[in-house]
Short mmCIF file of C-alpha atoms and ligand atoms in Angstrom, two decimals:
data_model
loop_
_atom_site.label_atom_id
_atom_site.label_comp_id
_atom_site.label_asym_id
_atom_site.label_seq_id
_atom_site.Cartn_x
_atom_site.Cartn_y
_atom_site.Cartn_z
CA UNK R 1 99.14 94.99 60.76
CA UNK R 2 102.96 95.67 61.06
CA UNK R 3 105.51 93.93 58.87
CA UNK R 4 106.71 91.74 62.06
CA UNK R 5 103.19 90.81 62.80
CA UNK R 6 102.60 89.58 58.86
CA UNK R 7 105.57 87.88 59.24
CA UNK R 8 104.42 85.76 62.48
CA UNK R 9 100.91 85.23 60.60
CA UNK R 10 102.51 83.59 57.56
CA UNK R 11 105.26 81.48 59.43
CA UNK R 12 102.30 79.96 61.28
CA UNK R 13 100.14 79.44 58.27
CA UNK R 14 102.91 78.26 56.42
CA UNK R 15 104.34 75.56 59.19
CA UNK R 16 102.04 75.32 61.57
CA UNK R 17 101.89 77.09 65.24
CA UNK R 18 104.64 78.20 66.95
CA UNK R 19 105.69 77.36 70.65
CA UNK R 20 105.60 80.09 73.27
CA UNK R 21 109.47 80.50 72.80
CA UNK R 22 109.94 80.29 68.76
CA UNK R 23 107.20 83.47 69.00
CA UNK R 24 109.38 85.31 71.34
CA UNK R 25 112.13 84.66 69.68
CA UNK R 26 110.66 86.55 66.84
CA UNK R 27 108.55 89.13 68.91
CA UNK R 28 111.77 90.37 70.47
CA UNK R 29 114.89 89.37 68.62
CA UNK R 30 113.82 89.17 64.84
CA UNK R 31 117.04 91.14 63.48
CA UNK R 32 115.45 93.73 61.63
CA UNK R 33 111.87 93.77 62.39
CA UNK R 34 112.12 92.80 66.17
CA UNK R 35 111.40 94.73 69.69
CA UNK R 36 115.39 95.42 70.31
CA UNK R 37 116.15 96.41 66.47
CA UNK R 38 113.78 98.61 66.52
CA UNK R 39 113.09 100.93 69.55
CA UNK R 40 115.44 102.24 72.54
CA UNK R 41 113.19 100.25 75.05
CA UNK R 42 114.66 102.17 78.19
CA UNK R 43 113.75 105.13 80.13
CA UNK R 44 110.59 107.82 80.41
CA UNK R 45 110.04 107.35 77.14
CA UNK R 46 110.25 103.67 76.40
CA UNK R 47 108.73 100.90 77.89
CA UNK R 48 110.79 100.23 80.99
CA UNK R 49 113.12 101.39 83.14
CA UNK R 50 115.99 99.27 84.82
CA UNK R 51 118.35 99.10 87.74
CA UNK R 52 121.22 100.83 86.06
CA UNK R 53 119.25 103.99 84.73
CA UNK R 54 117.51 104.43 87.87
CA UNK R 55 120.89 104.56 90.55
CA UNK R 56 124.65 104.84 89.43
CA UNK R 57 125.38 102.98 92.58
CA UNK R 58 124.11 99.59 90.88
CA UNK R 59 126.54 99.51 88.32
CA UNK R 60 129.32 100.75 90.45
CA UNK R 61 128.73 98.44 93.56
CA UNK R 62 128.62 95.55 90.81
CA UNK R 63 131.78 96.21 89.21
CA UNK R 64 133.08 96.95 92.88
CA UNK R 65 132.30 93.41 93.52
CA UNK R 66 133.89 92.20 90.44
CA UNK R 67 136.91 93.87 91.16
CA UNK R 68 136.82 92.01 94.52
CA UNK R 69 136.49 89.19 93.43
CA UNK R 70 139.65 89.49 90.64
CA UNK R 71 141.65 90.70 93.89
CA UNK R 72 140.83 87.87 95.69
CA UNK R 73 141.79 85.56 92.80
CA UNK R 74 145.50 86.95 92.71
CA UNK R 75 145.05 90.06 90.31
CA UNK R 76 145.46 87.41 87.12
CA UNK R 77 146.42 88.87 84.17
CA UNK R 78 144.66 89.19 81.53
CA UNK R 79 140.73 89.06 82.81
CA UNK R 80 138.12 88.68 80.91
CA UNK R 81 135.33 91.43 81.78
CA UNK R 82 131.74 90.04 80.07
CA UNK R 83 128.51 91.86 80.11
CA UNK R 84 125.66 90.29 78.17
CA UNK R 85 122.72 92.30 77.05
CA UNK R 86 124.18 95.55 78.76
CA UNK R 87 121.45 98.19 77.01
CA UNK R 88 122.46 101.84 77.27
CA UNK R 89 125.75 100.28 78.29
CA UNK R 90 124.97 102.93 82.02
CA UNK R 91 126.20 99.85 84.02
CA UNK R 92 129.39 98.94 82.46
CA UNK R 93 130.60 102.57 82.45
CA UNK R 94 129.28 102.91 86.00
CA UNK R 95 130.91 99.82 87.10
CA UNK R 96 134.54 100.66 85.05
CA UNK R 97 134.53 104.23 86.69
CA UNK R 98 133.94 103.07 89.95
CA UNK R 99 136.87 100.28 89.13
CA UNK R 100 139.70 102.97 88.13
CA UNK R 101 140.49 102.69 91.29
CA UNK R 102 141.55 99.10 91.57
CA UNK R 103 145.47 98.67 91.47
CA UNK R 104 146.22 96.99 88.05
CA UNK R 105 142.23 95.88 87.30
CA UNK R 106 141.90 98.45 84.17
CA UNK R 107 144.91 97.00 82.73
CA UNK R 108 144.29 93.38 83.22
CA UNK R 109 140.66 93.70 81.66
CA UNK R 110 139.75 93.16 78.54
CA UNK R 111 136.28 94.12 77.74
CA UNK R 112 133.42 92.00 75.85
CA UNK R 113 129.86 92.76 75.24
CA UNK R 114 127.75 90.73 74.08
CA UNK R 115 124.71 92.37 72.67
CA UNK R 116 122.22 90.74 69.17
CA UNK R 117 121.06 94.64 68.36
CA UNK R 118 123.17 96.74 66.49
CA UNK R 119 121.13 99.69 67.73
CA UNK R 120 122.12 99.00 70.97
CA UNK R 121 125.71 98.33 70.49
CA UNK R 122 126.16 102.40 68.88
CA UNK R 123 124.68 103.17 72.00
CA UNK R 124 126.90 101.31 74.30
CA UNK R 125 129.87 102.57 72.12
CA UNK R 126 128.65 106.28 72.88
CA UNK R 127 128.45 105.56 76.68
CA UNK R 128 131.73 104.01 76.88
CA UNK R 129 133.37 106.84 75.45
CA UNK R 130 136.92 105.93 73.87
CA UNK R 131 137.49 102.79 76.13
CA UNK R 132 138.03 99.54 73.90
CA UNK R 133 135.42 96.64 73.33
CA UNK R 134 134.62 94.01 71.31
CA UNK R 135 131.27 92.99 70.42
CA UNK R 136 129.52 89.79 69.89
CA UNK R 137 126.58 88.09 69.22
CA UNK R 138 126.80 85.44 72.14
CA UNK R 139 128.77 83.97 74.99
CA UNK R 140 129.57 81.51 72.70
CA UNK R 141 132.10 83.59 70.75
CA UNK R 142 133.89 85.76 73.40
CA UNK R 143 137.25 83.83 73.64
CA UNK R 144 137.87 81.74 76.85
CA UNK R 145 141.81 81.97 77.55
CA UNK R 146 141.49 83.98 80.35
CA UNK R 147 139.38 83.72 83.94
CA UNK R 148 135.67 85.43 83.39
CA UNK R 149 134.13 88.35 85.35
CA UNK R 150 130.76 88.13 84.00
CA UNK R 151 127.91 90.65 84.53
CA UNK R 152 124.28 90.32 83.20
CA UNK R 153 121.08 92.33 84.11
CA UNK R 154 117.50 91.87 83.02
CA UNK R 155 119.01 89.89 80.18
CA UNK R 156 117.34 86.39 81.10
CA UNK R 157 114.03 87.67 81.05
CA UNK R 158 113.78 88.60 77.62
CA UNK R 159 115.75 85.26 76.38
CA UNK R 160 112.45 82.57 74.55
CA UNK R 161 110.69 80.37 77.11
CA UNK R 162 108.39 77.80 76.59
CA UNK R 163 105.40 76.77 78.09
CA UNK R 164 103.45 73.14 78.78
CA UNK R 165 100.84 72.51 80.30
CA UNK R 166 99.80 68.82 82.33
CA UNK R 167 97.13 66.80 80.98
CA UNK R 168 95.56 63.37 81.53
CA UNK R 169 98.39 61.77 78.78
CA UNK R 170 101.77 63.97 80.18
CA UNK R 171 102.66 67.28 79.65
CA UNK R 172 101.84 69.11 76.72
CA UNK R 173 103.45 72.27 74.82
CA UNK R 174 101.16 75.29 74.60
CA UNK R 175 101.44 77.13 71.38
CA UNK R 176 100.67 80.28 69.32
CA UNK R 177 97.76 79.72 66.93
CA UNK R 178 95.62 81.41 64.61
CA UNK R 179 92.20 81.82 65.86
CA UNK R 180 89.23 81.83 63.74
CA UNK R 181 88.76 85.14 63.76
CA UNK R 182 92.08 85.95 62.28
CA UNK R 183 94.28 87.13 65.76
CA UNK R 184 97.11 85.32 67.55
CA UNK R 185 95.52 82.73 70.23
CA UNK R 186 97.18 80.12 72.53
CA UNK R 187 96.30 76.64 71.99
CA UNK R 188 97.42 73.04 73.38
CA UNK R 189 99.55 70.94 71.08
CA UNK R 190 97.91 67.46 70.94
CA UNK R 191 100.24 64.85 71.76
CA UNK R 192 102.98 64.88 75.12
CA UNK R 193 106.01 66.88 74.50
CA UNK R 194 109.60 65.65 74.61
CA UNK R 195 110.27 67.47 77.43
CA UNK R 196 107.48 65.48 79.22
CA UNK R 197 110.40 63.51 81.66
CA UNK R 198 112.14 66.97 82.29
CA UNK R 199 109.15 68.24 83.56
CA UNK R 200 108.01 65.23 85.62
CA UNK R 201 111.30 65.40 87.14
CA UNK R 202 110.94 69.24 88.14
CA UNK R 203 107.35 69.25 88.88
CA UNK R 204 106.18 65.79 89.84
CA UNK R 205 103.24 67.32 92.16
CA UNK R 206 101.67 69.44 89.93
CA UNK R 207 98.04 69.12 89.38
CA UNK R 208 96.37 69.27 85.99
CA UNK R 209 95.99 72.08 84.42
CA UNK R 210 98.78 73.35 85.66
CA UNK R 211 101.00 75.54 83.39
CA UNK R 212 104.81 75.73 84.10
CA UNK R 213 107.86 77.08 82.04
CA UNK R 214 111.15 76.27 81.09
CA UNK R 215 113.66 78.13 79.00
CA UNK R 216 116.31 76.10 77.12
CA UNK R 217 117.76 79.67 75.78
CA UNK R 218 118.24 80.73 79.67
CA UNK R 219 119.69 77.37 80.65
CA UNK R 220 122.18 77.33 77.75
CA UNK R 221 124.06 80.58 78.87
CA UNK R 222 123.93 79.15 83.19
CA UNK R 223 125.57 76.03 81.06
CA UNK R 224 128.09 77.88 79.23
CA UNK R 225 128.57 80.63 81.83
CA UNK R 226 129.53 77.19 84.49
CA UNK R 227 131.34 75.14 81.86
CA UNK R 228 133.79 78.17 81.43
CA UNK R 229 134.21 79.45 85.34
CA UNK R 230 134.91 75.34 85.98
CA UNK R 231 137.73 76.06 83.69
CA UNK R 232 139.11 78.99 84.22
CA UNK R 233 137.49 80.12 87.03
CA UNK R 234 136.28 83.78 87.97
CA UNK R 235 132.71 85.13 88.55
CA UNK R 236 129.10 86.08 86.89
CA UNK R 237 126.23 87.92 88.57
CA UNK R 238 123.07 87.13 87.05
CA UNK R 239 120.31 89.51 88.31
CA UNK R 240 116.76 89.46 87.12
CA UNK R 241 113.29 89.11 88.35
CA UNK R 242 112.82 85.21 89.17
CA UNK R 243 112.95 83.43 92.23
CA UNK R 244 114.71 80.08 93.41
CA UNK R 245 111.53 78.17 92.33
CA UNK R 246 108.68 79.40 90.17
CA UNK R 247 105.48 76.54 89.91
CA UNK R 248 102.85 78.91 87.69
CA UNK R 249 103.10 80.72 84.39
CA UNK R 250 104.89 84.18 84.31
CA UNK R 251 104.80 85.21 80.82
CA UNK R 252 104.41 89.27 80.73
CA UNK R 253 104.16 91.91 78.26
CA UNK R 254 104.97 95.46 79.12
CA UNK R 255 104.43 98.39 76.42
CA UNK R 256 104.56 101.99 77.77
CA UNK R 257 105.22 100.74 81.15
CA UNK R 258 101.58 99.52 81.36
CA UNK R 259 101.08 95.74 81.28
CA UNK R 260 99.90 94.68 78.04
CA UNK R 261 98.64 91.77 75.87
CA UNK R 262 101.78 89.10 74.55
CA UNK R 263 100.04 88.37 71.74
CA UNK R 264 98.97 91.74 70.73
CA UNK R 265 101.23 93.63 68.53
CA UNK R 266 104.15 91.52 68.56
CA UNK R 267 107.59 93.68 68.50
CA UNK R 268 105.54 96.68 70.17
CA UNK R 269 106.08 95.21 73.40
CA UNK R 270 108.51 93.73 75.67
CA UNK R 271 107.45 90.02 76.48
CA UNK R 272 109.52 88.17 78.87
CA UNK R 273 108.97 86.03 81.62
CA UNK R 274 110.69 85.63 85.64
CA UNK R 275 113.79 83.86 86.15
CA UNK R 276 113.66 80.19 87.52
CA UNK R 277 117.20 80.45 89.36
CA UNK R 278 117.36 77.11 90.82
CA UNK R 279 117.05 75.60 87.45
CA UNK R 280 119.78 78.15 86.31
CA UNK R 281 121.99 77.14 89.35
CA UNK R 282 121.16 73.78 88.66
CA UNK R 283 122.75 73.82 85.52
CA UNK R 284 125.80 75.67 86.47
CA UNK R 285 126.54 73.00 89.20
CA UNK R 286 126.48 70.46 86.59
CA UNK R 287 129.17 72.11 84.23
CA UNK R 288 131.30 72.28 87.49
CA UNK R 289 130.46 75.75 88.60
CA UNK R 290 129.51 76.60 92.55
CA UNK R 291 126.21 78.96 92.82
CA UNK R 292 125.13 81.25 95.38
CA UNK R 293 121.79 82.68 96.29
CA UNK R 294 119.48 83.93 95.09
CA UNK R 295 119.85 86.55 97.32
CA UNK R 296 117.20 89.98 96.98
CA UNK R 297 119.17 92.74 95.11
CA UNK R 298 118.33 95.16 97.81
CA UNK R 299 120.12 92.77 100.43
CA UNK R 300 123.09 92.48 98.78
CA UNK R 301 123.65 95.84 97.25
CA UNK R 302 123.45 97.26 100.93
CA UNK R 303 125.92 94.38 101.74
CA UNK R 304 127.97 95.65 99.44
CA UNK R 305 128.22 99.35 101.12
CA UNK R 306 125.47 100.68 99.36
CA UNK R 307 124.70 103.23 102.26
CA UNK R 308 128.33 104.96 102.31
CA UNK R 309 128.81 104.77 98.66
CA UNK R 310 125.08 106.96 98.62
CA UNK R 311 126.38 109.26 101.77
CA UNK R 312 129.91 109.86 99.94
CA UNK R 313 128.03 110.50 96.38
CA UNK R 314 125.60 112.83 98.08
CA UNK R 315 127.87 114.70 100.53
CA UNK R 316 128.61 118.62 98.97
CA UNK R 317 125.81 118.13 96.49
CA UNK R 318 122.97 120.34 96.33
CA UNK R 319 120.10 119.34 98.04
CA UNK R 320 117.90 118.48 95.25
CA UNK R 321 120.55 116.74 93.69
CA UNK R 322 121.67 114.81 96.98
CA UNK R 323 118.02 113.64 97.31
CA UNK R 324 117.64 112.82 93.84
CA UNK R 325 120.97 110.44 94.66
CA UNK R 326 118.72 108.85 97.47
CA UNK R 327 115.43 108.06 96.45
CA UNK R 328 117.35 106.29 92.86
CA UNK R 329 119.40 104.10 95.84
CA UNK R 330 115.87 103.25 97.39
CA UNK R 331 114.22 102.45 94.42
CA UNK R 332 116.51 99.58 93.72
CA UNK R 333 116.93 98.79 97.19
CA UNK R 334 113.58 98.82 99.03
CA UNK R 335 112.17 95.47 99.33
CA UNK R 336 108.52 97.50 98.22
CA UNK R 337 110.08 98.47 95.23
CA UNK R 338 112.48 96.75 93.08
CA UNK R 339 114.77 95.58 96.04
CA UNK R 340 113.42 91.91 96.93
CA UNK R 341 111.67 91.48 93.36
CA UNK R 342 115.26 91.54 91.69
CA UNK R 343 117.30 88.87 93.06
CA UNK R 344 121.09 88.20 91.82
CA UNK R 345 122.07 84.66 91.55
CA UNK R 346 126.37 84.21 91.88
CA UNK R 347 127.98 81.60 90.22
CA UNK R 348 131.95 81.08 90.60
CA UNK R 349 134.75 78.88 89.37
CA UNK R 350 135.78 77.75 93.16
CA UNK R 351 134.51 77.47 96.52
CA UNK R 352 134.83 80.89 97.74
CA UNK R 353 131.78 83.06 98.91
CA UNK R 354 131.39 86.03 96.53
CA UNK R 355 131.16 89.23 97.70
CA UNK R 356 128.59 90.30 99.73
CA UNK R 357 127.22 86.29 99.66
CA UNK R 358 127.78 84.30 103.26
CA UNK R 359 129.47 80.83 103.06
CA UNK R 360 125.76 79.12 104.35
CA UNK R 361 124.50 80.54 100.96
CA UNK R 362 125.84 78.14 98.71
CA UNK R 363 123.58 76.29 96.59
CA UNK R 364 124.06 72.80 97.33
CA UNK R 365 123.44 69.84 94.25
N1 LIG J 401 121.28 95.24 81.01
C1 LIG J 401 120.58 96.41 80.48
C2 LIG J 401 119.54 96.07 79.41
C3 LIG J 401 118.50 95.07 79.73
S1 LIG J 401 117.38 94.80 78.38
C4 LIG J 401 120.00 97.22 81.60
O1 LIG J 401 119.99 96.73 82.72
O2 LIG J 401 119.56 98.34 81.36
C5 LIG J 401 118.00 93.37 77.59
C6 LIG J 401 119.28 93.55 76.82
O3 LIG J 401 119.66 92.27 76.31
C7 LIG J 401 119.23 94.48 75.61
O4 LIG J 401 120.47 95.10 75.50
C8 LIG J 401 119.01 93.48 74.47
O5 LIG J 401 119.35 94.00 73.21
C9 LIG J 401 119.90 92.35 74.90
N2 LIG J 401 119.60 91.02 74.36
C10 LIG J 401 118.39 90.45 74.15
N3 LIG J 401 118.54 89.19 73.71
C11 LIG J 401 119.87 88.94 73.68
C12 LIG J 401 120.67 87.81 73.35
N4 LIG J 401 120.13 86.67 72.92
N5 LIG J 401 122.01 87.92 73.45
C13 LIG J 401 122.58 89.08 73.86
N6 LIG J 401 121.88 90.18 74.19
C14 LIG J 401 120.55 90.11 74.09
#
């Protein structure tokens, strides 16, 4: 049994079972023992693969967009320029070189990253070469004197959701036990949970049985992420897999890019769960925020000129490498593959569409 795995076994013996979230929490972002201190999950050799290690044009399209955006607002000066959970740190330097172009942008940004594993951070520090950034450990700290450009991708998955499930007597948490026999098991807790009128609320017609999710960690950063574009306006693109409603469990494990067990070996593999956007843009609305989409990452990355941005890339390379260019581009694009899976929800500080998002796809309260 690894030391992360003792570790969950004692916590539970010691204070009872944990809820779905409290186990992720520990599973993934346990400082020393946990999936992200411990492992560069990306690439061939990890356990997945995203967006920004698969096509250059994701990053750079997003930062385009960004840039836009910062135009559009007058070129203020300074910007704040926020990515949260940014890996490798592939998109940010993808997205700044595709940005040098931008009269005045480089100067006006200053860059924040906010990232929990200090593995990950060298990493990004590598990739960004000798360009300047400071690091935190969450939204919460990055200062807020300046409008926000704000960038996150498959970071909502992997934030702690919870789980409840509806019974005769209200809805009722679903937790991680110790079976019998000694292993990690999910069980019901007994009596209704506090978030029983939250749930009613969201999911009045659900029959029993039915288990739904809600994540108080992902709905915390929508609320700071629309508290701060309210006051000082700007932009964040939030892309993940999730849809504008989600009514059935989605809790996932992945480990060697095979599906796996989420109780089995915790820290081995990456649990995380799809993205309930509407409840995200929900939230934002409430802080004073507008929201936009979801719209499918495919759709709006060839709004965005994905197609020249691939011709201009490719033209003069060799063929091999030109094709190479292309089928990255249609991985992330093509509705079959990660194109209409991903979707990108917008959130602004004003009433302006974003770029590449039409007027009609406003989220209305
Ligand atoms: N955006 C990157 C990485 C996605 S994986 C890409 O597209 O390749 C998730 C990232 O979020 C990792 O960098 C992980 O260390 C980070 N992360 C996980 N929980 C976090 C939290 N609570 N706050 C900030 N970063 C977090």
């Amino acid at each position: 049994m690894s030391a992360l795995e003792a570790l969950i076994h004692r916590t539970i013996r010691e204070r009872g079972p944990l809820d779905v979230g409290a186990y992720m929490q520990l599973a993934m972002a346990h400082p020393t023992l946990g999936y992200y201190a411990t492992r560069d999950p990306f690439g061939r050799e990890g356990d997945f693969v995203t967006a920004p290690e698969i096509s250059q044009i994701f990053g750079e399209l997003l930062g385009a967009a960004l840039a836009r955006r910062w135009l559009d607002m007058g070129s203020p000066m300074p910007v704040l320029l926020v990515e949260i959970g940014p890996g490798r740190g592939t998109l940010m330097a993808d997205a700044l070189r595709a940005t040098r172009g931008v009269p005045g942008f480089h100067r006006a940004v200053g860059l924040h990253l906010v990232e929990t594993s200090h593995r990950l951070r060298s990493m990004q520090a590598a990739r960004l070469g000798g360009i300047a950034v400071e690091w935190h450990d969450s939204l919460a700290l990055v200062p807020e004197d300046a409008p926000l450009l704000l960038v996150a991708n498959e970071l909502l998955d992997a934030l702690p959701v919870r789980q409840f499930e509806r019974s005769l007597t209200g809805w009722r948490e679903r937790l991680v036990t110790l079976a019998p026999n000694g292993r990690l098991a999910f069980a019901t807790a007994a009596g209704r949970s506090p978030f029983h009128a939250a749930l009613m609320q969201r999911h009045a017609g659900a029959p029993l049985g039915a288990v739904v999710e809600l994540s108080p960690a992902r709905e915390a950063v929508a609320a700071e992420i629309g508290r701060r574009l309210a006051a000082r306006g700007g932009m964040a693109l939030l892309v993940d897999y999730g849809s504008a409603r989600l009514d059935g469990p989605t809790l996932q494990a992945v480990r060697g890019h095979a599906t796996a067990d989420p109780l089995e070996s915790p820290g081995e593999a990456d649990v995380s769960s799809h993205v309930d956007f509407g409840s995200l843009a929900e939230t934002a609305v409430a802080r004073g925020a507008a929201a936009w989409g979801p719209l499918a990452q495919g759709e709006l990355l060839l709004r965005l000129g994905a197609e020249a941005r691939i011709a201009r890339l490719a033209a003069g390379q060799p063929p091999e490498r030109a094709a190479a260019l292309r089928e990255g581009a249609e991985r992330v694009i093509d509705p079959a593959q990660m194109g209409a899976l991903f979707q990108v929800l917008a959130l602004t500080g004003d009433g302006m569409a974003p770029p590449g998002f039409t007027p009609e796809e406003r989220r209305l309260p």
